[in-house]
N, CA, C and O atoms as a MOPAC input file, in Angstrom:
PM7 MOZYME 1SCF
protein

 N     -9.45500 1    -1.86800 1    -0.51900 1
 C     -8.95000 1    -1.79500 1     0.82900 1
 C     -8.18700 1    -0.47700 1     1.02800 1
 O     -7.21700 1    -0.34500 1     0.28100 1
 N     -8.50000 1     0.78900 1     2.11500 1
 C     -7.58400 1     1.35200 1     2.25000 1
 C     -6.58700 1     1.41900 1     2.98600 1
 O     -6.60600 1     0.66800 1     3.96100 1
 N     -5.28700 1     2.38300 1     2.78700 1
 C     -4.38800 1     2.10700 1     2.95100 1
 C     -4.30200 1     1.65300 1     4.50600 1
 O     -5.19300 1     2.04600 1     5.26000 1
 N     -3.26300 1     0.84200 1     5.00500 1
 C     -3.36300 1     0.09000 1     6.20300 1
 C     -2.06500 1     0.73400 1     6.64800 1
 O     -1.07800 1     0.03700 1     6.41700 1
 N     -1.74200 1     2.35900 1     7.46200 1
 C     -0.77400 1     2.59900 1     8.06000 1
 C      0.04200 1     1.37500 1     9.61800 1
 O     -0.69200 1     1.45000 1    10.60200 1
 N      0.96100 1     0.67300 1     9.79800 1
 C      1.31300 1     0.05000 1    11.01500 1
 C      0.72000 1     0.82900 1    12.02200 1
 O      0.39600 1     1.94400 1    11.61400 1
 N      0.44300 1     0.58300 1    13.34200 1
 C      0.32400 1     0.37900 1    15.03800 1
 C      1.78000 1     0.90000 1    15.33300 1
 O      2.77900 1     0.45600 1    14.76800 1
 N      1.78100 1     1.87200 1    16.26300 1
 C      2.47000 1     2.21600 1    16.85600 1
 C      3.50600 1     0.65500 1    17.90900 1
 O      2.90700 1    -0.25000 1    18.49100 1
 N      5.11100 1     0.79300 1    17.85700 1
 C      5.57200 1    -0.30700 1    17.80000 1
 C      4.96200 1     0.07600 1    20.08000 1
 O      4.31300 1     0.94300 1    20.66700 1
 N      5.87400 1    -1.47000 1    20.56300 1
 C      5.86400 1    -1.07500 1    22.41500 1
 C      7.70500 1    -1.06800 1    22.64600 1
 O      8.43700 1    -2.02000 1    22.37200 1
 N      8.16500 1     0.31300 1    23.23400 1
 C      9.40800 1     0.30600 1    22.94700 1
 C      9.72200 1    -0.52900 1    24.81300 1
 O      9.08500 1    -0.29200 1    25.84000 1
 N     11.00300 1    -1.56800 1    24.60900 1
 C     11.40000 1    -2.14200 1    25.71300 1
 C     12.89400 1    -2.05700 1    25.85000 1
 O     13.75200 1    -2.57200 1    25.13300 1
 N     13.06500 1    -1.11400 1    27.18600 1
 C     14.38900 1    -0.93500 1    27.58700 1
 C     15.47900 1    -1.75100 1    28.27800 1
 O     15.63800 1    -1.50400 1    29.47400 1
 N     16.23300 1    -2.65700 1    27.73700 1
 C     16.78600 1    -3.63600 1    27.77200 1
 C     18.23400 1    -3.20600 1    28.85300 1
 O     18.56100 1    -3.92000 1    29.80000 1
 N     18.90900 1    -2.01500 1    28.49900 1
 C     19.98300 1    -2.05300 1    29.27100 1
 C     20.66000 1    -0.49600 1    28.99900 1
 O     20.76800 1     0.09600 1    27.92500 1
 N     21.06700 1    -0.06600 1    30.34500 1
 C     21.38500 1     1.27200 1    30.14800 1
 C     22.63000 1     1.15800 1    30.55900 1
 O     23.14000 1     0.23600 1    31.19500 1
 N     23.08900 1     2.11500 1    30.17800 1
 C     25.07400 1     2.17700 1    30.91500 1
 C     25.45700 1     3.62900 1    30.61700 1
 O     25.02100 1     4.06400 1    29.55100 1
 N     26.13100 1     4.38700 1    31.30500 1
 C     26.41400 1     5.65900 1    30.90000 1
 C     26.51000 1     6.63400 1    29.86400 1
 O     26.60300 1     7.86100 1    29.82200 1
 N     26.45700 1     5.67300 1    29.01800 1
 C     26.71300 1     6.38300 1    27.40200 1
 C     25.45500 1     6.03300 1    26.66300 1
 O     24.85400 1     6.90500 1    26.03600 1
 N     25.19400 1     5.26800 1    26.69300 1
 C     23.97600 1     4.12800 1    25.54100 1
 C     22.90400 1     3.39600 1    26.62100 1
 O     22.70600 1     3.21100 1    27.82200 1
 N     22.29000 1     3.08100 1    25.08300 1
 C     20.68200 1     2.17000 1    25.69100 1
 C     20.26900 1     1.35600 1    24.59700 1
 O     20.42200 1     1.57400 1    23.39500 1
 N     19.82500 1     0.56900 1    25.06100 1
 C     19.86800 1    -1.15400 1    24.32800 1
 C     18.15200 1    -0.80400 1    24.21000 1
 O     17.45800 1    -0.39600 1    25.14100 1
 N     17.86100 1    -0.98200 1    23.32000 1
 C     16.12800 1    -1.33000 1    23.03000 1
 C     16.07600 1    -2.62000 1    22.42800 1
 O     16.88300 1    -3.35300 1    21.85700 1
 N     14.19000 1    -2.69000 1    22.90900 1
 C     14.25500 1    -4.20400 1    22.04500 1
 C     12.53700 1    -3.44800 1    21.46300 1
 O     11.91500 1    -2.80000 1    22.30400 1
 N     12.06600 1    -3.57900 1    20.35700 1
 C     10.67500 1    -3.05200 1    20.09700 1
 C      9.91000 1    -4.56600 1    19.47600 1
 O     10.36600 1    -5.55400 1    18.90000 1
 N      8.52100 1    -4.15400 1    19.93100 1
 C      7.92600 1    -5.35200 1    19.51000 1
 C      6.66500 1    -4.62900 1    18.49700 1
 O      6.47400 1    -3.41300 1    18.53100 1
 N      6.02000 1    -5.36300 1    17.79000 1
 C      4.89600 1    -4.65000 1    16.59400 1
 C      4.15000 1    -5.93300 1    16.52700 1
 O      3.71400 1    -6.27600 1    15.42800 1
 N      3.83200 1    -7.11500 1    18.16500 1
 C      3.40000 1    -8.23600 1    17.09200 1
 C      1.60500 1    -7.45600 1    16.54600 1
 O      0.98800 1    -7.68200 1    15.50500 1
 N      1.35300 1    -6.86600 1    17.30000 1
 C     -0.21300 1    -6.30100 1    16.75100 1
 C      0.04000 1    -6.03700 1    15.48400 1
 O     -0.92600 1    -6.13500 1    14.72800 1
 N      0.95000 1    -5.76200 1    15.07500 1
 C      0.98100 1    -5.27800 1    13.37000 1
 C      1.48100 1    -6.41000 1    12.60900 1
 O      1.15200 1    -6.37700 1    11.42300 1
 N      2.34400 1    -7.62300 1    13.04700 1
 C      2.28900 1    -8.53900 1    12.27200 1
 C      1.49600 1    -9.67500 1    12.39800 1
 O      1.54400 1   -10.56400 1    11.54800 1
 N      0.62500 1    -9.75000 1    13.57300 1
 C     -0.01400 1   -11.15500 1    13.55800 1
 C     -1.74900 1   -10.53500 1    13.34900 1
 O     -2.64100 1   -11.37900 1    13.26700 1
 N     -2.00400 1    -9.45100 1    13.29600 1
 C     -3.20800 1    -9.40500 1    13.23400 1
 C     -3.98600 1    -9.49300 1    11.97300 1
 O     -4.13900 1    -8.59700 1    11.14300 1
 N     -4.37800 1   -10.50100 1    11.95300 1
 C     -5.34500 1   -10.76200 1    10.61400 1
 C     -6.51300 1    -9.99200 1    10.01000 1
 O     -6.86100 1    -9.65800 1     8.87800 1
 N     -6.98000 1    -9.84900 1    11.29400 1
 C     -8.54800 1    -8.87800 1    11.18700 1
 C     -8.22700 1    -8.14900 1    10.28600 1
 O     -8.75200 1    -8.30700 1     9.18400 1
 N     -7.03100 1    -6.89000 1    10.55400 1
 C     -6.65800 1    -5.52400 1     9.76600 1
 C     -6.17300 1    -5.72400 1     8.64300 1
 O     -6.00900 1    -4.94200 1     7.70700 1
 N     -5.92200 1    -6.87700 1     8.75300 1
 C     -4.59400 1    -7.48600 1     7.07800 1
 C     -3.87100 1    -6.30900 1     7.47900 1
 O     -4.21000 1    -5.33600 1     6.80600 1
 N     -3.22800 1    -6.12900 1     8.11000 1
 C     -2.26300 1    -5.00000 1     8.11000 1
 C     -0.55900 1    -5.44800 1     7.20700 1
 O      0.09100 1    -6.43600 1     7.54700 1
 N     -0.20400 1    -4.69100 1     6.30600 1
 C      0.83000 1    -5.26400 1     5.37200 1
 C      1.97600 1    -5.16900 1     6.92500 1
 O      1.74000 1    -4.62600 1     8.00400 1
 N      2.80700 1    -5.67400 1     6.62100 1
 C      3.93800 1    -6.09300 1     7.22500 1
 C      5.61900 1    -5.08800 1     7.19500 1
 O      6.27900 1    -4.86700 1     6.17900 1
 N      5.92600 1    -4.68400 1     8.46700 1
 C      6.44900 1    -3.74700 1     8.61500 1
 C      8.33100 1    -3.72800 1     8.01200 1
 O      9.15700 1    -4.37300 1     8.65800 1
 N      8.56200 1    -3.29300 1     7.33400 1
 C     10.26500 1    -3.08300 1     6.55500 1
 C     11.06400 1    -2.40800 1     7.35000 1
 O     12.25600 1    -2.66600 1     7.18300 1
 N     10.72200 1    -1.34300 1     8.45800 1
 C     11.29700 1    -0.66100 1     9.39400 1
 C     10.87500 1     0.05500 1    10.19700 1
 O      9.73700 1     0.32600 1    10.57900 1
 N     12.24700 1     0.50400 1    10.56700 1
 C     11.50400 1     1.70000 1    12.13400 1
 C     12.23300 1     2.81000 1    12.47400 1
 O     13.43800 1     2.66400 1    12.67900 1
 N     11.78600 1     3.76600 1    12.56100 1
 C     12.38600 1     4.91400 1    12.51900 1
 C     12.28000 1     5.16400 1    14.26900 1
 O     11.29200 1     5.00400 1    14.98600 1
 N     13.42400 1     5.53400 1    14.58100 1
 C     13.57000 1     5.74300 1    16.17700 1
 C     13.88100 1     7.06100 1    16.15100 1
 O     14.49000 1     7.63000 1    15.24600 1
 N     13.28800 1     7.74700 1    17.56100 1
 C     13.98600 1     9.48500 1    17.35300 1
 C     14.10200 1     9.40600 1    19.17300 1
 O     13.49200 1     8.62100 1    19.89800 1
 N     15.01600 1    10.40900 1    19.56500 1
 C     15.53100 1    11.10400 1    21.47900 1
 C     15.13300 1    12.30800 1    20.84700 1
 O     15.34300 1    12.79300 1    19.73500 1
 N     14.43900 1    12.69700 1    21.95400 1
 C     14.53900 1    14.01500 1    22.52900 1
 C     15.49600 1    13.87700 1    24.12700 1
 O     15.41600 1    12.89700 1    24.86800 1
 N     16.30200 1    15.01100 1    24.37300 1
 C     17.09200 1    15.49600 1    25.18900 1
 C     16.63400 1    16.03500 1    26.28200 1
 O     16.34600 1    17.19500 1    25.98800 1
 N     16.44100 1    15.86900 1    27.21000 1
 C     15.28800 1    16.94300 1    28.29800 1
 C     16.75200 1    17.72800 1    29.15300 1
 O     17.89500 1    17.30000 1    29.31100 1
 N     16.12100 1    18.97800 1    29.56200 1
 C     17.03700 1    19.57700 1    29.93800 1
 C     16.65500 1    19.90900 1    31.62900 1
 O     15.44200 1    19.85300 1    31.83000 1
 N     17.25100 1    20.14700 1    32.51300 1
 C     16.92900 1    20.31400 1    33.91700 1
 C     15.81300 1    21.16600 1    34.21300 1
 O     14.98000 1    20.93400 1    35.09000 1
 N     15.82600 1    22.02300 1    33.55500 1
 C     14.87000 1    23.02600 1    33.59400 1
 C     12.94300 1    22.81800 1    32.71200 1
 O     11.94300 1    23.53100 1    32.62600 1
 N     13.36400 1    21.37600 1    32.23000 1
 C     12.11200 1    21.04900 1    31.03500 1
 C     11.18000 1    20.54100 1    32.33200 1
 O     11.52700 1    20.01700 1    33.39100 1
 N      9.71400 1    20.94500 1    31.76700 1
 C      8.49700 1    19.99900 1    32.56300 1
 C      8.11600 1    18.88600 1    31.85000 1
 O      8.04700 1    18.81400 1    30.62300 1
 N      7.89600 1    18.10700 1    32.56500 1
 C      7.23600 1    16.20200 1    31.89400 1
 C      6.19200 1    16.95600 1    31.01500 1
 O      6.35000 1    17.05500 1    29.79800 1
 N      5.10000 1    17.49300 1    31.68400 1
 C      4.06700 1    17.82500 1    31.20600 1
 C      3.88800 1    18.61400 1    30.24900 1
 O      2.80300 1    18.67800 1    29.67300 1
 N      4.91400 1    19.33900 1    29.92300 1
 C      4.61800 1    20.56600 1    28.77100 1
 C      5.46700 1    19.61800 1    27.33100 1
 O      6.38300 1    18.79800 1    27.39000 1
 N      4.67400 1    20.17600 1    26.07700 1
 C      5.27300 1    19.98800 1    24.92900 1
 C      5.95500 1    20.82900 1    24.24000 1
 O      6.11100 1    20.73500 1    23.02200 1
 N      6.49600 1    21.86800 1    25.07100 1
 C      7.26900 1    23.46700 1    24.58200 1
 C      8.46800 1    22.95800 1    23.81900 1
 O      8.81900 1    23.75600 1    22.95000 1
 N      9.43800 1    21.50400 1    23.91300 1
 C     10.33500 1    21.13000 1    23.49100 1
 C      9.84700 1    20.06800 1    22.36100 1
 O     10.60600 1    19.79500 1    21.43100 1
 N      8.76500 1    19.56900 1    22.44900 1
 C      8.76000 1    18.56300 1    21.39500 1
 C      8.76100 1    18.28200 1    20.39200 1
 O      8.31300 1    17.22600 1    19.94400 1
 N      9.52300 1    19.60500 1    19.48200 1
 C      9.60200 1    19.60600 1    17.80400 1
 C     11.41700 1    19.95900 1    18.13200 1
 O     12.00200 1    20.76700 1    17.41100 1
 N     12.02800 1    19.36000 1    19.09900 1
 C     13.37900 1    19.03700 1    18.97600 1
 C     13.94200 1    17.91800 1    18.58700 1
 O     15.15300 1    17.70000 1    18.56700 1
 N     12.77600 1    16.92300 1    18.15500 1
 C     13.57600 1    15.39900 1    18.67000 1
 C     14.59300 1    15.19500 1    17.45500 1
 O     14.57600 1    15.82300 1    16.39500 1
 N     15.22000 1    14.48300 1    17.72000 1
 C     16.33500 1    14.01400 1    16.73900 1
 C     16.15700 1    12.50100 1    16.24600 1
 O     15.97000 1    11.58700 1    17.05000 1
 N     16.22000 1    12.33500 1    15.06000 1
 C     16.29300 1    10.96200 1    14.48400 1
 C     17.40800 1    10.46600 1    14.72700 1
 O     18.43400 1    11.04800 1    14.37600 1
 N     17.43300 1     9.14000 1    15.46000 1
 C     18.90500 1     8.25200 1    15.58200 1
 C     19.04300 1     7.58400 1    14.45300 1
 O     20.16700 1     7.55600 1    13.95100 1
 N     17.93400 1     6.89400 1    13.79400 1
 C     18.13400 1     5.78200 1    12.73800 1
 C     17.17500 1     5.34000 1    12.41000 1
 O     16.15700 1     5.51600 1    13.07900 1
 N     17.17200 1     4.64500 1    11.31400 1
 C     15.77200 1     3.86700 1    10.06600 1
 C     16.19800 1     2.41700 1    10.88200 1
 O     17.42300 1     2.38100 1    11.00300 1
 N     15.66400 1     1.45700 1    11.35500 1
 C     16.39100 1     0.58400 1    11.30100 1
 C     15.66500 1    -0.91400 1    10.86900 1
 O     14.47000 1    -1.08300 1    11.11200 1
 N     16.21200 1    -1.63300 1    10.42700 1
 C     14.87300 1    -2.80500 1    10.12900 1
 C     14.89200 1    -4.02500 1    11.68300 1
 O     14.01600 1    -4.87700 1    11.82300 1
 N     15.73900 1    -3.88900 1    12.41100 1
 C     16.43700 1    -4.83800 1    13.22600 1
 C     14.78200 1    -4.86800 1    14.30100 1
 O     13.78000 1    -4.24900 1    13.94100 1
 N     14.83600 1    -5.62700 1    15.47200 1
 C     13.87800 1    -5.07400 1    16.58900 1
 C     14.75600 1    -4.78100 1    17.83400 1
 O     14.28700 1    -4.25800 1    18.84400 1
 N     15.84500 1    -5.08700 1    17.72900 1
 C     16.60300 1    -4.71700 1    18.48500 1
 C     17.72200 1    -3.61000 1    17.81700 1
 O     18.10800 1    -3.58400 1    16.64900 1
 N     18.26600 1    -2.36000 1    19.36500 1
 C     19.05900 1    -1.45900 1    19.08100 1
 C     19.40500 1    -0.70900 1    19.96100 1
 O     18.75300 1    -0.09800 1    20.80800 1
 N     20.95100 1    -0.78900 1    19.64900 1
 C     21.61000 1     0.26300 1    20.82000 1
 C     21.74600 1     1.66600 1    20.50700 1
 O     21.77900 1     1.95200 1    19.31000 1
 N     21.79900 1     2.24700 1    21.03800 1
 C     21.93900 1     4.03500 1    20.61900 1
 C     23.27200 1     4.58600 1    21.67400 1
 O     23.11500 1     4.58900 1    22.89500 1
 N     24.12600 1     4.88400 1    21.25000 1
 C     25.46000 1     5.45400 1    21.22600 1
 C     25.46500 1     7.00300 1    21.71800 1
 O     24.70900 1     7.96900 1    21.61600 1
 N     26.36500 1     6.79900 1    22.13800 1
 C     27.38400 1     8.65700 1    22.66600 1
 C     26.00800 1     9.13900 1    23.48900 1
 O     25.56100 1    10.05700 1    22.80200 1
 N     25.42300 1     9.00900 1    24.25900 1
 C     24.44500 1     9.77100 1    24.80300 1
 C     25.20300 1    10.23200 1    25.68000 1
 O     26.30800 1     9.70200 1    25.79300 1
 N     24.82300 1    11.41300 1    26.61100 1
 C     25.53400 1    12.57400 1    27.29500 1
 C     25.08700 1    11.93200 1    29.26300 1
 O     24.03900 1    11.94900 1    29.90800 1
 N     26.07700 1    11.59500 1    29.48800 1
 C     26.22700 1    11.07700 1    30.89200 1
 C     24.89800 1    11.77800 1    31.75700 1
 O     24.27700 1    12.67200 1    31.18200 1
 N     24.59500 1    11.47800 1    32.74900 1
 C     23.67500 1    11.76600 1    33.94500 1
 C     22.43000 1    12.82300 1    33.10400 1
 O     21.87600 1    13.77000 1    33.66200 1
 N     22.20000 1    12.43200 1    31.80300 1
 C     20.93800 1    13.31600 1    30.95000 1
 C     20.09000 1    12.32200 1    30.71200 1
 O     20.40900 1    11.24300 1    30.21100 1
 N     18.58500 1    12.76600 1    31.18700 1
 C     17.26200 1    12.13100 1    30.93500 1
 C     17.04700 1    12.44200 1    29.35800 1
 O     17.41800 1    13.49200 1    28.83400 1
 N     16.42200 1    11.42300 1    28.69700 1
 C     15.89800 1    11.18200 1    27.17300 1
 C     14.53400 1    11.06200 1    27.56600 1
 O     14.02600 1    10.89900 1    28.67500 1
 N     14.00100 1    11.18800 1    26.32000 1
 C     12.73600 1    10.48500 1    25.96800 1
 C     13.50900 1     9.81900 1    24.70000 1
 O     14.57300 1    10.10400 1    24.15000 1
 N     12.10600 1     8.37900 1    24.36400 1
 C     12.55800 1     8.09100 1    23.20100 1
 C     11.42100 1     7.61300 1    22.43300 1
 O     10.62500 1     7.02500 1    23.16500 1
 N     11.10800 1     7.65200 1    21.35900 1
 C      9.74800 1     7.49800 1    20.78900 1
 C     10.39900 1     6.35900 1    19.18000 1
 O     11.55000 1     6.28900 1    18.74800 1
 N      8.75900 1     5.42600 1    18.51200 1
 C      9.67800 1     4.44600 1    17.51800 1
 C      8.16300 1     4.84500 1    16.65400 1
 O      7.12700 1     5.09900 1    17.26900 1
 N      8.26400 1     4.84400 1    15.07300 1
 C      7.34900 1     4.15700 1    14.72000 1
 C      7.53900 1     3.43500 1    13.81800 1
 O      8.68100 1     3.54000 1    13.37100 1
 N      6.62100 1     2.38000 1    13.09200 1
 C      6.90500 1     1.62000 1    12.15300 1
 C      6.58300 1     1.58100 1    10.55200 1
 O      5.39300 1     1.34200 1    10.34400 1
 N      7.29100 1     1.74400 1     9.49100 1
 C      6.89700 1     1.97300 1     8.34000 1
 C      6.55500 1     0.77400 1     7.70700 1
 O      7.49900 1    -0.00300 1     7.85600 1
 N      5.55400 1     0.20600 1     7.00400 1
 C      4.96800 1    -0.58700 1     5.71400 1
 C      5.07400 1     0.53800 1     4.67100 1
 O      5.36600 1     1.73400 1     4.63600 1
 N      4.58000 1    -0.73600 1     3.59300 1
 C      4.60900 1    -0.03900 1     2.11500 1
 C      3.68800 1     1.08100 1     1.84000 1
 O      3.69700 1     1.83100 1     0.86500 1
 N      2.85100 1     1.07400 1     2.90400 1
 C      2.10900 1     2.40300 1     3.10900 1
 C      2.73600 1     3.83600 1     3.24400 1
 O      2.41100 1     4.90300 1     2.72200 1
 N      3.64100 1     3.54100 1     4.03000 1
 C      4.46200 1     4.48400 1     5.15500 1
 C      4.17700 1     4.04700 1     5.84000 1
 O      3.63200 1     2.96600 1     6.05700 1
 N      4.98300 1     6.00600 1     7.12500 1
 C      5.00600 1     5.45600 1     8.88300 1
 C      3.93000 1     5.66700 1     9.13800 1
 O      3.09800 1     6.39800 1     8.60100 1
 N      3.85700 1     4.50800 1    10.67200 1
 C      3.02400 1     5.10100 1    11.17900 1
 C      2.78200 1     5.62000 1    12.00900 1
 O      3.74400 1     6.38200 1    12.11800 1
 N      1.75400 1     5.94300 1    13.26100 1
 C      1.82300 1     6.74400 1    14.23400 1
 C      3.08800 1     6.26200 1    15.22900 1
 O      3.34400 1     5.06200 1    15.32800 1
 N      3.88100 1     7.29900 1    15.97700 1
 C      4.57100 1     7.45900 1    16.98200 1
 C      4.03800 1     6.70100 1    18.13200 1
 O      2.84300 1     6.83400 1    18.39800 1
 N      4.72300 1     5.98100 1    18.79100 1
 C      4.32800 1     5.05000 1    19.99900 1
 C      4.84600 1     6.40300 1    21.34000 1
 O      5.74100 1     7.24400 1    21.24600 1
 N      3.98000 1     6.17400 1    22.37200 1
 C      4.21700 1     7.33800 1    23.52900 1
 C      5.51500 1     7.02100 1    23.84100 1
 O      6.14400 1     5.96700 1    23.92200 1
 N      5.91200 1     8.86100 1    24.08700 1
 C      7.47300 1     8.55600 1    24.12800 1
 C      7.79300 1     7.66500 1    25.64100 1
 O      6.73300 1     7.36400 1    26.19100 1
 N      8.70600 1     7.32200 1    26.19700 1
 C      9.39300 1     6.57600 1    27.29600 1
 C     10.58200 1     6.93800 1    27.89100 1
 O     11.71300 1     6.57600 1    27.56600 1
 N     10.24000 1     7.70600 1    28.81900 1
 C     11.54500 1     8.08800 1    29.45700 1
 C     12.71100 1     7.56000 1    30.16700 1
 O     12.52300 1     6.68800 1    31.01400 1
 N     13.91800 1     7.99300 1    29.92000 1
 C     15.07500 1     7.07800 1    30.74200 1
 C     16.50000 1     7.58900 1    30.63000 1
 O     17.41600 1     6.99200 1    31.19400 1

C-alpha cells in the first residue's frame, strides 16, 4: 500500500472578536473513509497570512509569508493577539504517520 498522505482538513469559523478567532476543523473524509484506508490523523498544523491594504485577493506575491500559529491535535482553536480591523487568511493541514498533508484553500476573515 502506498503511503496514504490525509485530505486537506474544511476550516469553520466559529467566532470572531477584535483580537482572535475561534475555529472548528473537520477531516471526517480522512477519518471515516474506508475506500482509501486512509491512516488516521495525530494533528494539524494551522498557519495566517496577514493581508495588507495594499495586497490583491488574486495575486500570490505574498504567499510565502504565512506564519505558523500551532501543531495542534484539538479540532477546535482559538488564535490570539491578532491586530484589530486586519484581514487574515488562514489555511490547516492534517498530519498522519505519513506526514502532512495538502493545505486546505486558504479562508478569509
Amino acid at each position: 500500500n502506498p503511503c496514504q498522505l490525509p485530505l486537506p482538513p474544511t476550516i469553520y469559523i466559529e467566532n470572531i472578536t477584535y483580537n482572535s478567532i475561534q475555529i472548528t476543523l473537520n477531516d471526517d473524509h480522512n477519518n471515516n473513509n474506508q475506500q482509501h484506508q486512509r491512516a488516521s490523523n495525530d494533528s494539524y498544523k494551522i498557519e495566517i497570512l496577514q493581508l495588507s491594504d495594499d495586497d490583491d485577493q488574486d495575486t500570490n506575491s505574498k504567499y510565502d509569508e504565512w506564519e505558523q500559529v500551532s501543531i495542534v491535535i484539538s479540532l477546535q482553536f482559538e488564535i490570539k493577539n491578532l491586530k484589530q480591523d486586519t484581514e487574515y487568511l488562514i489555511r490547516c493541514c492534517c498530519k498522519n504517520k505519513y506526514g502532512f498533508g495538502a493545505l486546505c484553500k486558504p479562508k478569509k476573515f
